[in-house]
PDB file of C-alpha atoms and ligand atoms in Angstrom:
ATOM      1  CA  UNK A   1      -5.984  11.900   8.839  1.00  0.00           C
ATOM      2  CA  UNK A   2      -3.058  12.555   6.270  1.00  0.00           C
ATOM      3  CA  UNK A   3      -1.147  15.280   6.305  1.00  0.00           C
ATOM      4  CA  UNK A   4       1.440  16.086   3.101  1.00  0.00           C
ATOM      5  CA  UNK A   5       4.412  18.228   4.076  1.00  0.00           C
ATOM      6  CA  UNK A   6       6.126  19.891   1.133  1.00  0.00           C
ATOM      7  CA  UNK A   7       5.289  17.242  -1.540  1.00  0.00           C
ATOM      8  CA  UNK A   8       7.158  17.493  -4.621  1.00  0.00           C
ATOM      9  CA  UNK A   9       6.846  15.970  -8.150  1.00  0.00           C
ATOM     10  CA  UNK A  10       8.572  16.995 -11.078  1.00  0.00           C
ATOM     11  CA  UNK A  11       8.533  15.702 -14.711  1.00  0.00           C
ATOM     12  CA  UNK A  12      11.759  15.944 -16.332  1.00  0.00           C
ATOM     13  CA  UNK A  13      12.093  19.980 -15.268  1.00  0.00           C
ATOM     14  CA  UNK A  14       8.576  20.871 -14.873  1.00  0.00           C
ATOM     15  CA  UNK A  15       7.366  20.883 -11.133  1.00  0.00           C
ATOM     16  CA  UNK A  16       3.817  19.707 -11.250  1.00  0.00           C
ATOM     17  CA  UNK A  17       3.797  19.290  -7.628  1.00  0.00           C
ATOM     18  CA  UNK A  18       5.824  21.987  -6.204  1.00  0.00           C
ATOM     19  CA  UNK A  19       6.239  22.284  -2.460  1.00  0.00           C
ATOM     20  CA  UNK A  20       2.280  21.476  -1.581  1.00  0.00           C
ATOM     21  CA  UNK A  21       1.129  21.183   1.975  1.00  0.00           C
ATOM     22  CA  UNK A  22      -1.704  20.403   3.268  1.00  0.00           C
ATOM     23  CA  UNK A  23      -3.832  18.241   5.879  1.00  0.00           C
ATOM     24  CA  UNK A  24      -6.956  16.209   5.241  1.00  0.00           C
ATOM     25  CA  UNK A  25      -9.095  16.362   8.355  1.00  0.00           C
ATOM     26  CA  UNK A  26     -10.795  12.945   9.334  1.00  0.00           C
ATOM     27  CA  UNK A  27     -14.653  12.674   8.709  1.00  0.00           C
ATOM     28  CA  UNK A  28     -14.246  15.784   6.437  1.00  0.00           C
ATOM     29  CA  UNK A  29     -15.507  16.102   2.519  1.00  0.00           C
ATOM     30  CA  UNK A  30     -12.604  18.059   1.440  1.00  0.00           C
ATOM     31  CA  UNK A  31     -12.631  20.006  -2.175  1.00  0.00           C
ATOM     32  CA  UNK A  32      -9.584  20.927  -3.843  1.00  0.00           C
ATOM     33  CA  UNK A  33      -9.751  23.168  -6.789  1.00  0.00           C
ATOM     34  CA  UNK A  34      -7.513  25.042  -9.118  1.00  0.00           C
ATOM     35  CA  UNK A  35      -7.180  26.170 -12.453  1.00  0.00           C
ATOM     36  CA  UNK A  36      -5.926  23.438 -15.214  1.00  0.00           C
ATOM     37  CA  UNK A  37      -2.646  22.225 -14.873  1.00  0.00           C
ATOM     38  CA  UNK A  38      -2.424  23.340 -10.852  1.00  0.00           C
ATOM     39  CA  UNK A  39      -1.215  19.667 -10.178  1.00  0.00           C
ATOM     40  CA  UNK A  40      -4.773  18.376  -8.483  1.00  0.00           C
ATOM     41  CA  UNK A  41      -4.690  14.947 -10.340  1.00  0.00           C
ATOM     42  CA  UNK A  42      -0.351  15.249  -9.810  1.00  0.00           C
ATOM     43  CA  UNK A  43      -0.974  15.281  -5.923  1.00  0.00           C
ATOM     44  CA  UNK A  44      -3.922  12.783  -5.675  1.00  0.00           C
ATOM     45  CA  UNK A  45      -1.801  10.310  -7.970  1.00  0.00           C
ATOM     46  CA  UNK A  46       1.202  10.897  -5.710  1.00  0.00           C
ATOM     47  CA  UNK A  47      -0.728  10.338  -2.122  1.00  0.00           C
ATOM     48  CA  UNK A  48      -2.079   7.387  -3.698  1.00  0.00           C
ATOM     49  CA  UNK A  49       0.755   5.798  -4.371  1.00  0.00           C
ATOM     50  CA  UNK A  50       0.462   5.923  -8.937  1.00  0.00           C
ATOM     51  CA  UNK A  51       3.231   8.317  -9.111  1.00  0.00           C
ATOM     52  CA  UNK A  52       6.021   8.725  -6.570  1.00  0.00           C
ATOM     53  CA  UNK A  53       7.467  11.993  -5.458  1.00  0.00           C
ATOM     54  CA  UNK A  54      10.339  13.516  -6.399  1.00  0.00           C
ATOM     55  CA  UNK A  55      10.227  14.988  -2.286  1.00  0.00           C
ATOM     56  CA  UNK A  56       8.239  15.336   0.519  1.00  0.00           C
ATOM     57  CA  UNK A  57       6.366  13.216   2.724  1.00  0.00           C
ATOM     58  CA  UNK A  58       3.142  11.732   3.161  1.00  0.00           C
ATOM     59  CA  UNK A  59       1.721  10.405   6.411  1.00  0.00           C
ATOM     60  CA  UNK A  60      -1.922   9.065   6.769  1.00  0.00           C
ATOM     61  CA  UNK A  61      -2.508   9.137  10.966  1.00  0.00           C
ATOM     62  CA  UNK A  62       0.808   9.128  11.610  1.00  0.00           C
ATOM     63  CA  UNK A  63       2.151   6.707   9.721  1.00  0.00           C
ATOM     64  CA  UNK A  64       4.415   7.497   7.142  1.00  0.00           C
ATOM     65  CA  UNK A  65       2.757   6.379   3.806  1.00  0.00           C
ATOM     66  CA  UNK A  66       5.146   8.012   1.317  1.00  0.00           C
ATOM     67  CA  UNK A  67       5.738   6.388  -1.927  1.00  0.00           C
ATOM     68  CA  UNK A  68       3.992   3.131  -0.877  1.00  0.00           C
ATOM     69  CA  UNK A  69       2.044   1.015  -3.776  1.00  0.00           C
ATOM     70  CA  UNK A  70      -1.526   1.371  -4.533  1.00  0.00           C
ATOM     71  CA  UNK A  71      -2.339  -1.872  -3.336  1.00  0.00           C
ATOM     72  CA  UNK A  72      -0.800  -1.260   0.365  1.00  0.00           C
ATOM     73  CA  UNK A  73      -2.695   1.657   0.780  1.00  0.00           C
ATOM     74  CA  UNK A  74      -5.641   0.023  -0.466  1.00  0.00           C
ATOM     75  CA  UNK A  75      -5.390  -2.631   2.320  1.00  0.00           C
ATOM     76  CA  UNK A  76      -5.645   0.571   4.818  1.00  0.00           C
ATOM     77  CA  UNK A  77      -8.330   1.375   3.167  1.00  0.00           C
ATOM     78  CA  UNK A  78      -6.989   4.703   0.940  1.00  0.00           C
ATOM     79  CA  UNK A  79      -8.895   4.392  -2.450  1.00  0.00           C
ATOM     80  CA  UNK A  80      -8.701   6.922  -5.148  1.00  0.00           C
ATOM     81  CA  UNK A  81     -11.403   5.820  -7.564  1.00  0.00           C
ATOM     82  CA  UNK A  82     -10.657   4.754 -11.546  1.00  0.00           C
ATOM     83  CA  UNK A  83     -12.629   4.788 -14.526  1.00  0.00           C
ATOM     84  CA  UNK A  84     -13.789   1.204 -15.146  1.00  0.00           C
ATOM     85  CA  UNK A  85     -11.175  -0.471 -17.051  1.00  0.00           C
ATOM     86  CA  UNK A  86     -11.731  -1.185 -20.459  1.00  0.00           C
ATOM     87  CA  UNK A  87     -11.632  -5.584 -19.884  1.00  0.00           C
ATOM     88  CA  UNK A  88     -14.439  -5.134 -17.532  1.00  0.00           C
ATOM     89  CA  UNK A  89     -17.289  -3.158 -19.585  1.00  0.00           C
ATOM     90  CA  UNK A  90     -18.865  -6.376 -21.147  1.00  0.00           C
ATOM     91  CA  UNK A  91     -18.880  -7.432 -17.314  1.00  0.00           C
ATOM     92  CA  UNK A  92     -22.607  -6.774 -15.618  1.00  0.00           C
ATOM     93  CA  UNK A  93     -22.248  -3.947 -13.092  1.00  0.00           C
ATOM     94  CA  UNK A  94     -22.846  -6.768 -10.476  1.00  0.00           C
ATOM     95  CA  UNK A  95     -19.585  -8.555 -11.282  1.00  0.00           C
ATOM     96  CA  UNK A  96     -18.136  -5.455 -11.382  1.00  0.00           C
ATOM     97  CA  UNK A  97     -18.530  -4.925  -7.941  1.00  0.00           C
ATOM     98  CA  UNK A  98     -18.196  -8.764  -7.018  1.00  0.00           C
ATOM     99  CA  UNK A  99     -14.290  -8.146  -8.757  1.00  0.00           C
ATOM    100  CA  UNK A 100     -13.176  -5.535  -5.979  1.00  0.00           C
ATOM    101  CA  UNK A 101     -12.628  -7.740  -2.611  1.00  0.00           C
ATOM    102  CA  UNK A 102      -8.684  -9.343  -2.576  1.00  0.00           C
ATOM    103  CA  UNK A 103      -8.234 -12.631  -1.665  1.00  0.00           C
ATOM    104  CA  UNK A 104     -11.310 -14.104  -2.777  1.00  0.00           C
ATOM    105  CA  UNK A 105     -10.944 -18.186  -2.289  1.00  0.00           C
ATOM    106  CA  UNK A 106     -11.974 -18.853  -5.512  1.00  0.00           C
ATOM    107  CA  UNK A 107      -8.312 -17.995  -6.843  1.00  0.00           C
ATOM    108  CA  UNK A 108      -6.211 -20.451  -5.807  1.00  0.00           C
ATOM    109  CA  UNK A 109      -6.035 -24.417  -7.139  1.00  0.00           C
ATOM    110  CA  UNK A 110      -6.666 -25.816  -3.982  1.00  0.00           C
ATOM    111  CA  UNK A 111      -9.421 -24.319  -3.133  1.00  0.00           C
ATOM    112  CA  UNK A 112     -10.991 -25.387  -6.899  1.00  0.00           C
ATOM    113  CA  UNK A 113     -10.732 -28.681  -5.651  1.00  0.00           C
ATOM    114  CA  UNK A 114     -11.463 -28.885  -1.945  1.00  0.00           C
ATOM    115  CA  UNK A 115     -13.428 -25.559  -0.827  1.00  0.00           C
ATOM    116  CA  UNK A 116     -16.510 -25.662  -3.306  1.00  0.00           C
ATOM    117  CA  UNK A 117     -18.677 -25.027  -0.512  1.00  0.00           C
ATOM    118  CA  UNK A 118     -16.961 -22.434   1.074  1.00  0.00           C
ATOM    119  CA  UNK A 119     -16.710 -20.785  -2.752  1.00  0.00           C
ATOM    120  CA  UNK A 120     -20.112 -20.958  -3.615  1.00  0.00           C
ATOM    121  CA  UNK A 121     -20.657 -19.148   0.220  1.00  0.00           C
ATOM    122  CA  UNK A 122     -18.524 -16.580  -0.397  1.00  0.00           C
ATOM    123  CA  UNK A 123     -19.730 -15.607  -3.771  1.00  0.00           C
ATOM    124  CA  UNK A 124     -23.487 -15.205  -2.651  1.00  0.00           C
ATOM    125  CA  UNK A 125     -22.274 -13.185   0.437  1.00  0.00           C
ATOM    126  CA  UNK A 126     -20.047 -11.135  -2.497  1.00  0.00           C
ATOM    127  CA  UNK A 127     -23.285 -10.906  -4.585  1.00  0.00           C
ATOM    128  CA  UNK A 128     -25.563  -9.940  -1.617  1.00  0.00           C
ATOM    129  CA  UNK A 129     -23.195  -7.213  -0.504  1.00  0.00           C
ATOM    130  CA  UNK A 130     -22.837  -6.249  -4.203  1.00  0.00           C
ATOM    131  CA  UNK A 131     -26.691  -5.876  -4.444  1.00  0.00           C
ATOM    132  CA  UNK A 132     -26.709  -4.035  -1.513  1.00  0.00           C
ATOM    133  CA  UNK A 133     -24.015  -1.606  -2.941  1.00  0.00           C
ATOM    134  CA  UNK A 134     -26.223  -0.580  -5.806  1.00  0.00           C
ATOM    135  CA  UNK A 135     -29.128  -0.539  -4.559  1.00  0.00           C
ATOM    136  CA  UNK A 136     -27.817   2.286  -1.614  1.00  0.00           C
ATOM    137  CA  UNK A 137     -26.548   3.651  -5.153  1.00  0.00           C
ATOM    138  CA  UNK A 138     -29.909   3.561  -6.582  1.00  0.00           C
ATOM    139  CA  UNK A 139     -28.603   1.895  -9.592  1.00  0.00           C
ATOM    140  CA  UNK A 140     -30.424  -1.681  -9.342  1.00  0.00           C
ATOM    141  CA  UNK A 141     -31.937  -2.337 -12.211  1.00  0.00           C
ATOM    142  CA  UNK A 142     -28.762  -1.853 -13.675  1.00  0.00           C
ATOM    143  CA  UNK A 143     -27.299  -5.321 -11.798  1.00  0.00           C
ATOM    144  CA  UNK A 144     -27.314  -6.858 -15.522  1.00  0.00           C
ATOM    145  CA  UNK A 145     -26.693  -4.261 -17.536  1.00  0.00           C
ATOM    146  CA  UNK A 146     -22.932  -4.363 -19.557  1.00  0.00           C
ATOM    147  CA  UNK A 147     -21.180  -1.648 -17.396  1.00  0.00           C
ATOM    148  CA  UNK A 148     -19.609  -0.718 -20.797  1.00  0.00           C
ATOM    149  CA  UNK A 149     -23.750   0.246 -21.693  1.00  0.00           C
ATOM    150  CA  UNK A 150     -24.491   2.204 -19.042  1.00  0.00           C
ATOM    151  CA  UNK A 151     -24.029   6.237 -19.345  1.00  0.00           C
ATOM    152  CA  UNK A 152     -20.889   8.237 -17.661  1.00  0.00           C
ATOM    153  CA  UNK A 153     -22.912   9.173 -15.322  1.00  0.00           C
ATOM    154  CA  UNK A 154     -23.766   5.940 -13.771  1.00  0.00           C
ATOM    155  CA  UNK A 155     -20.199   4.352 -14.414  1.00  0.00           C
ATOM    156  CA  UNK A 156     -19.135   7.460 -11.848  1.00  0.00           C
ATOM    157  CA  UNK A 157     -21.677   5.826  -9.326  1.00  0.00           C
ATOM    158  CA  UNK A 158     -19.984   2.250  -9.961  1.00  0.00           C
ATOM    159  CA  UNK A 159     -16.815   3.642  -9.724  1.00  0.00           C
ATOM    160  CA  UNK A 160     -17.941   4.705  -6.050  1.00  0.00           C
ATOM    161  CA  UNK A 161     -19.394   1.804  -5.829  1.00  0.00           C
ATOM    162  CA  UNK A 162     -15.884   0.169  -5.982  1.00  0.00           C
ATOM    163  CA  UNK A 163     -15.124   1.617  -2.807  1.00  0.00           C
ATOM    164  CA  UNK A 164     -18.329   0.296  -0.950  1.00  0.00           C
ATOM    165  CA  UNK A 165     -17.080  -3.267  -1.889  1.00  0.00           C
ATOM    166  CA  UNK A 166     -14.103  -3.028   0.837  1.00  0.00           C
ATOM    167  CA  UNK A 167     -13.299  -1.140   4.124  1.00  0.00           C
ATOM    168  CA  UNK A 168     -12.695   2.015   2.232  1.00  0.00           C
ATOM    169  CA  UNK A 169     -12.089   4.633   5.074  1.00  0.00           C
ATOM    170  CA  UNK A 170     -10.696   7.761   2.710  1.00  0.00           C
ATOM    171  CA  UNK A 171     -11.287   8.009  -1.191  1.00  0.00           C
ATOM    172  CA  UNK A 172      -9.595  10.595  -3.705  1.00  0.00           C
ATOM    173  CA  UNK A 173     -12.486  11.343  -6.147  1.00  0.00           C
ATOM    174  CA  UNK A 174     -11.071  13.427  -8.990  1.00  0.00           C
ATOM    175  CA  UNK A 175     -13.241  15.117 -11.344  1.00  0.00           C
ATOM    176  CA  UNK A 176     -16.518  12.764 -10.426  1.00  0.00           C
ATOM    177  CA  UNK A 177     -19.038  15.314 -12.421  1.00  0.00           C
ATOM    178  CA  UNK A 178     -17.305  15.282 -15.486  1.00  0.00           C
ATOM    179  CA  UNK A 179     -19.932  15.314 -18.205  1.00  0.00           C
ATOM    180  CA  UNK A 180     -22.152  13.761 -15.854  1.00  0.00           C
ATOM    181  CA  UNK A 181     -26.003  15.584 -16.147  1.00  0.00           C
ATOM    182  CA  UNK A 182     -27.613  17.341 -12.701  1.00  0.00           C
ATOM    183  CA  UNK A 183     -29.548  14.606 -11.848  1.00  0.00           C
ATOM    184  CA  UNK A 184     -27.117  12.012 -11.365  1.00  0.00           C
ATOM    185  CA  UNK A 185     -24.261  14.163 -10.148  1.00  0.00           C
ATOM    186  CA  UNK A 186     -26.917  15.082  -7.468  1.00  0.00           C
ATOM    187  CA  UNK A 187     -27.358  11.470  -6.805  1.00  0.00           C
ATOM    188  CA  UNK A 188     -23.906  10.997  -6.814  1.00  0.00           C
ATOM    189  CA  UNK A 189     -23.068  13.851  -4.242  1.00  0.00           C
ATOM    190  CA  UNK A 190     -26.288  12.058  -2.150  1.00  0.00           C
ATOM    191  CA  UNK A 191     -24.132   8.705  -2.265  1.00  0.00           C
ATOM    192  CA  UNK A 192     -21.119  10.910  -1.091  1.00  0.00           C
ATOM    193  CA  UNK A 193     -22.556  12.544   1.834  1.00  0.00           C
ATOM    194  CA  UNK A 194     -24.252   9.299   2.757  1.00  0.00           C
ATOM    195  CA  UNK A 195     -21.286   7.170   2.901  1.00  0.00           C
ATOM    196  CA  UNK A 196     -19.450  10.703   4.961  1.00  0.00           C
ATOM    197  CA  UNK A 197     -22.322  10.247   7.869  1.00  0.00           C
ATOM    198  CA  UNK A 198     -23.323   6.591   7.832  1.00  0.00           C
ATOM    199  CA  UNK A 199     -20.385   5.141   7.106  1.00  0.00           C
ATOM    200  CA  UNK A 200     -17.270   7.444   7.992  1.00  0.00           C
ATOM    201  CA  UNK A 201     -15.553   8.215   4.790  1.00  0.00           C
ATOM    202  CA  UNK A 202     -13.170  10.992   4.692  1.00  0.00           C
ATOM    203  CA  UNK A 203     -13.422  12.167   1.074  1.00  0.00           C
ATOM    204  CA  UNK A 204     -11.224  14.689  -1.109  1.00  0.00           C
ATOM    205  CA  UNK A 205     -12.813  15.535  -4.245  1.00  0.00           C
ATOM    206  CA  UNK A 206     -11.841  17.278  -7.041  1.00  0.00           C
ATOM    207  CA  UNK A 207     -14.126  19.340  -9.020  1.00  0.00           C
ATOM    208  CA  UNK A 208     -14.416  21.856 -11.527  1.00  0.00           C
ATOM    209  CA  UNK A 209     -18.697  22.453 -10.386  1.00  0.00           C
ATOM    210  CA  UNK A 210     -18.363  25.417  -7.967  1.00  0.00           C
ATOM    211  CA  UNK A 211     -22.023  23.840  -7.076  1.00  0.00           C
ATOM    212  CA  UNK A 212     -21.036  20.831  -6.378  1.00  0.00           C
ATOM    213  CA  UNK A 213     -18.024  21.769  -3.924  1.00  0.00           C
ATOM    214  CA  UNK A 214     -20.450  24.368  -2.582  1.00  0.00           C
ATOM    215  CA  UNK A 215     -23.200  21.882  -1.379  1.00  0.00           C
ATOM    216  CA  UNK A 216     -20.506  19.309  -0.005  1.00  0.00           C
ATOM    217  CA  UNK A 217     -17.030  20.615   0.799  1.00  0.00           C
ATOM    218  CA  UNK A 218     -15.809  22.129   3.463  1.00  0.00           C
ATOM    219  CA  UNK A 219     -13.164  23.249   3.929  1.00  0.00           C
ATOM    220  CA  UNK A 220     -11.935  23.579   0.173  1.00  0.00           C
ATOM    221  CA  UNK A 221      -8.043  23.594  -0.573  1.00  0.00           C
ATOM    222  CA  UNK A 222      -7.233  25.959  -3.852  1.00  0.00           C
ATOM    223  CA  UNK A 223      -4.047  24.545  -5.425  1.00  0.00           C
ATOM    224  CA  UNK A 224      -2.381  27.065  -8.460  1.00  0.00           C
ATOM    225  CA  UNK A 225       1.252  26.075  -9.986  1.00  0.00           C
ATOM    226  CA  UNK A 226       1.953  22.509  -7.882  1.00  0.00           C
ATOM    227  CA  UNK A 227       1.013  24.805  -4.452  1.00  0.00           C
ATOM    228  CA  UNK A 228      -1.713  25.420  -2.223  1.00  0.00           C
ATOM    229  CA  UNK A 229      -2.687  29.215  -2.079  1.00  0.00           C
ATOM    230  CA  UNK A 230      -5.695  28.883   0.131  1.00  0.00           C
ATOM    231  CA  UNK A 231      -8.104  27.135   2.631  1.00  0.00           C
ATOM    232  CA  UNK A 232     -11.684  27.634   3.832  1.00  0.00           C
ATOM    233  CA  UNK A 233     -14.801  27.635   3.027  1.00  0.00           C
ATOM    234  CA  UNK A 234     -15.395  28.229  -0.678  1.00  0.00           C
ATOM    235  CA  UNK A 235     -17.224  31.860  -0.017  1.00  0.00           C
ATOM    236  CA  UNK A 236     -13.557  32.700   1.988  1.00  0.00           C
ATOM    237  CA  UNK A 237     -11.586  30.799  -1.291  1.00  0.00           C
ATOM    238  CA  UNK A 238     -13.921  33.139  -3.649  1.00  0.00           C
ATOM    239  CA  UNK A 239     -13.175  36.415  -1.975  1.00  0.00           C
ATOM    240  CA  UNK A 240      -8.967  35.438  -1.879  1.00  0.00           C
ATOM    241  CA  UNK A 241      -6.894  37.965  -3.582  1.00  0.00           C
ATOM    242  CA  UNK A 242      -4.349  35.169  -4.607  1.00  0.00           C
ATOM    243  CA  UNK A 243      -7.302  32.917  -5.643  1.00  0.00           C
ATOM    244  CA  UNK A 244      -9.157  34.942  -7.504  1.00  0.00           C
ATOM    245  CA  UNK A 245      -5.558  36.050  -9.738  1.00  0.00           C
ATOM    246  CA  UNK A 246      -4.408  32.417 -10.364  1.00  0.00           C
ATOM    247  CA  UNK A 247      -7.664  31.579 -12.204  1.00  0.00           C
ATOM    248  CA  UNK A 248      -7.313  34.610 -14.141  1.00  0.00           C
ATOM    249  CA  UNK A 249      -3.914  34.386 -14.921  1.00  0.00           C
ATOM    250  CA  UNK A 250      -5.251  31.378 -16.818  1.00  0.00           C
ATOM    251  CA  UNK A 251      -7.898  32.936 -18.542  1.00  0.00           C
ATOM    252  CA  UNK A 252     -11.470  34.020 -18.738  1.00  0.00           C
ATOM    253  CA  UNK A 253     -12.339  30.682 -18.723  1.00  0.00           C
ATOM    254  CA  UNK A 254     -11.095  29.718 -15.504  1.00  0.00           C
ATOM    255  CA  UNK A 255     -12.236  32.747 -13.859  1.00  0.00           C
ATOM    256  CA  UNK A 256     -15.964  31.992 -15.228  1.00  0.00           C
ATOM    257  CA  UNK A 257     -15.763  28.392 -13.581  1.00  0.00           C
ATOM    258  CA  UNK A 258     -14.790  30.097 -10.549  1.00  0.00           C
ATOM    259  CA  UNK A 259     -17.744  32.174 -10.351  1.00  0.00           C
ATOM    260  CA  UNK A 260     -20.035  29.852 -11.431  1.00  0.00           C
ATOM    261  CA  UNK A 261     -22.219  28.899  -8.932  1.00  0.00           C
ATOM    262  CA  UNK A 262     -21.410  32.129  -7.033  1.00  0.00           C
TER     263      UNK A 262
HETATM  264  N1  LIG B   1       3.184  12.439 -16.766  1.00  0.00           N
HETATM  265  C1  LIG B   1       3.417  13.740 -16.975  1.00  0.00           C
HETATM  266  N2  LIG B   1       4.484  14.156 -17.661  1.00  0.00           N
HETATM  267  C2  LIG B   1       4.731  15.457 -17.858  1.00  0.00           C
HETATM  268  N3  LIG B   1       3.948  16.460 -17.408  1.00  0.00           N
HETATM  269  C3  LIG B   1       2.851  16.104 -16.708  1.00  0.00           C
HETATM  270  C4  LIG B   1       2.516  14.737 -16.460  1.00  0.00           C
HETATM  271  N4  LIG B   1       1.367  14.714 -15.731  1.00  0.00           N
HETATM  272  C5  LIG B   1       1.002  15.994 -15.568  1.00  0.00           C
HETATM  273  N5  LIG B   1       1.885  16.828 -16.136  1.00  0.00           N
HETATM  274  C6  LIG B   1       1.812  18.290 -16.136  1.00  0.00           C
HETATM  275  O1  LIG B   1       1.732  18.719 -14.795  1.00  0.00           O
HETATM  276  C7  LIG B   1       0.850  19.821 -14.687  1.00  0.00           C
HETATM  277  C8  LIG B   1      -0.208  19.519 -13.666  1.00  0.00           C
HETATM  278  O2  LIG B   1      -1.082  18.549 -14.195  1.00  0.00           O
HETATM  279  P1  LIG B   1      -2.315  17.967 -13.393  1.00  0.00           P
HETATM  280  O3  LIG B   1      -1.820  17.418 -12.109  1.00  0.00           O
HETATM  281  O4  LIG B   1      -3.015  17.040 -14.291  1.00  0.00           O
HETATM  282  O5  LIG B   1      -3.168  19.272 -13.111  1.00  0.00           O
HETATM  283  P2  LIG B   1      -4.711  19.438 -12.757  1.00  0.00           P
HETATM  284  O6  LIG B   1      -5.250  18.114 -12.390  1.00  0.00           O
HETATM  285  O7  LIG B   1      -4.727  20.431 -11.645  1.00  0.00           O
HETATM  286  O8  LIG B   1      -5.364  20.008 -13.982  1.00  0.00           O
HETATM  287  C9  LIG B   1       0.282  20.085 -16.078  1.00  0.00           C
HETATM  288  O9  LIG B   1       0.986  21.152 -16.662  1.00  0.00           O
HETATM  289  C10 LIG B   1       0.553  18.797 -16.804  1.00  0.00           C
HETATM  290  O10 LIG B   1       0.746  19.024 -18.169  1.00  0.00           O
HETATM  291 MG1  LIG B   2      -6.806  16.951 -13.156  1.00  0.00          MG
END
């Protein structure tokens, strides 16, 4: 579904993407991993059109996708999920959601004055599909709630949420468990593998929970210094020679997350 041939993206003289290549299979949950500083968030921002690359190319089923604006690959339905804005957390969770479809009637003058009805239809279909995004989310009862009130874990799940709002057909999910607690990453990894085989999503997640990748990825992609080392399953990425040097070569630390969940 997109491939990325020798992607490059360097800051001033530091290569944080440096010659990565790599192919995201359609209908797949795909991990990547990699010690700090590999150039996992570098890449996603790059394929999805925040940053643009210094070289390389990026083609999403053929079509080559390099360097275009977040907002055109939105519209072909390429989503990498952000933390909810800071203007929207005394927004309900509902109106959250209701904020994500483009090209809402409701924004233009004429239709202030001469579509009312077709507004006021639009928004309940918005809210309905809105409900029905959080409930599938098993967030409900938090329709009301401020989404600036409601813990990281369940801003993650809106986040996702986001994506259910539009024809989302692959989302970039980086770091999605971040100081989120077991239950509700659990639910969120339910929500992911529901929306892989009901609705079709390709996903690519990033994650530092070896648990986490474990239960849902496959294949995994290891990235170290802006390249990818390795691919397969995360027992074959454990037992790599290369892998298992890059994560020490950045300390115990590293090495521990690796194993974790071994
Ligand atoms: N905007 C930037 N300017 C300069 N250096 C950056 C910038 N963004 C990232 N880097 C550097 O690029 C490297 C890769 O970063 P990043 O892609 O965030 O890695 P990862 O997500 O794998 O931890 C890091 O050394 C980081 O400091
Ligand atoms: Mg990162």
């Amino acid at each position: 579904m997109i491939v990325v041939d020798d992607l490059h993206k360097h800051f001033g003289g530091f290569h944080a993407v440096d010659g990565a290549s790599l192919r995201i299979e359609k209908g797949s949950i795909t991990g990547l991993i990699g010690p700090n500083g590999a150039g996992k968030t570098t890449l996603f921002n790059v394929i999805a059109g925040v940053l643009s690359p210094t070289s390389g190319r990026v083609t999403m089923e053929g079509e080559d996708i390099t360097g275009l604006p977040p907002h055109a690959l939105f519209h072909k339905g390429l989503l990498r999920t952000f933390q909810i804005a800071h203007e929207f957390s005394s927004m309900t969770c509902r109106e959250n959601l209701m904020m994500v479809p483009p090209g809402q009637s409701g924004e233009t003058l004429w239709n202030t004055w001469f579509g009312r009805k077709r507004i006021a239809d639009e928004e309940r279909a918005l809210r309905a599909k809105a409900d029905e995004v959080l409930e599938f989310l098993t967030i409900s009862h938090l329709a009301d709630h401020k989404a600036g009130q409601v813990s990281g874990g369940q801003k993650k799940l809106l986040e996702l949420g986001r994506t259910m709002m539009v024809d989302a057909r692959i989302v970039f999910l980086d770091e999605v468990g971040a100081g989120v607690n077991r239950t509700l990453l659990n639910t969120i990894g339910d929500a992911i593998q529901r929306l892989n085989r009901e609705r079709g999503y390709t996903f690519v997640v990033i994650e530092h929970d070896m648990d986490f990748i474990e239960r849902l990825c496959d294949p995994v992609i290891c990235m170290a210094e802006g390249k990818v080392l390795a691919e397969g399953t995360l027992a074959e990425i454990k037992a790599n020679e290369e892998v298992i040097e890059a994560y020490l070569g950045t300390g115990l630390k590293n090495k521990d997350k690796l194993e974790a969940g071994a």
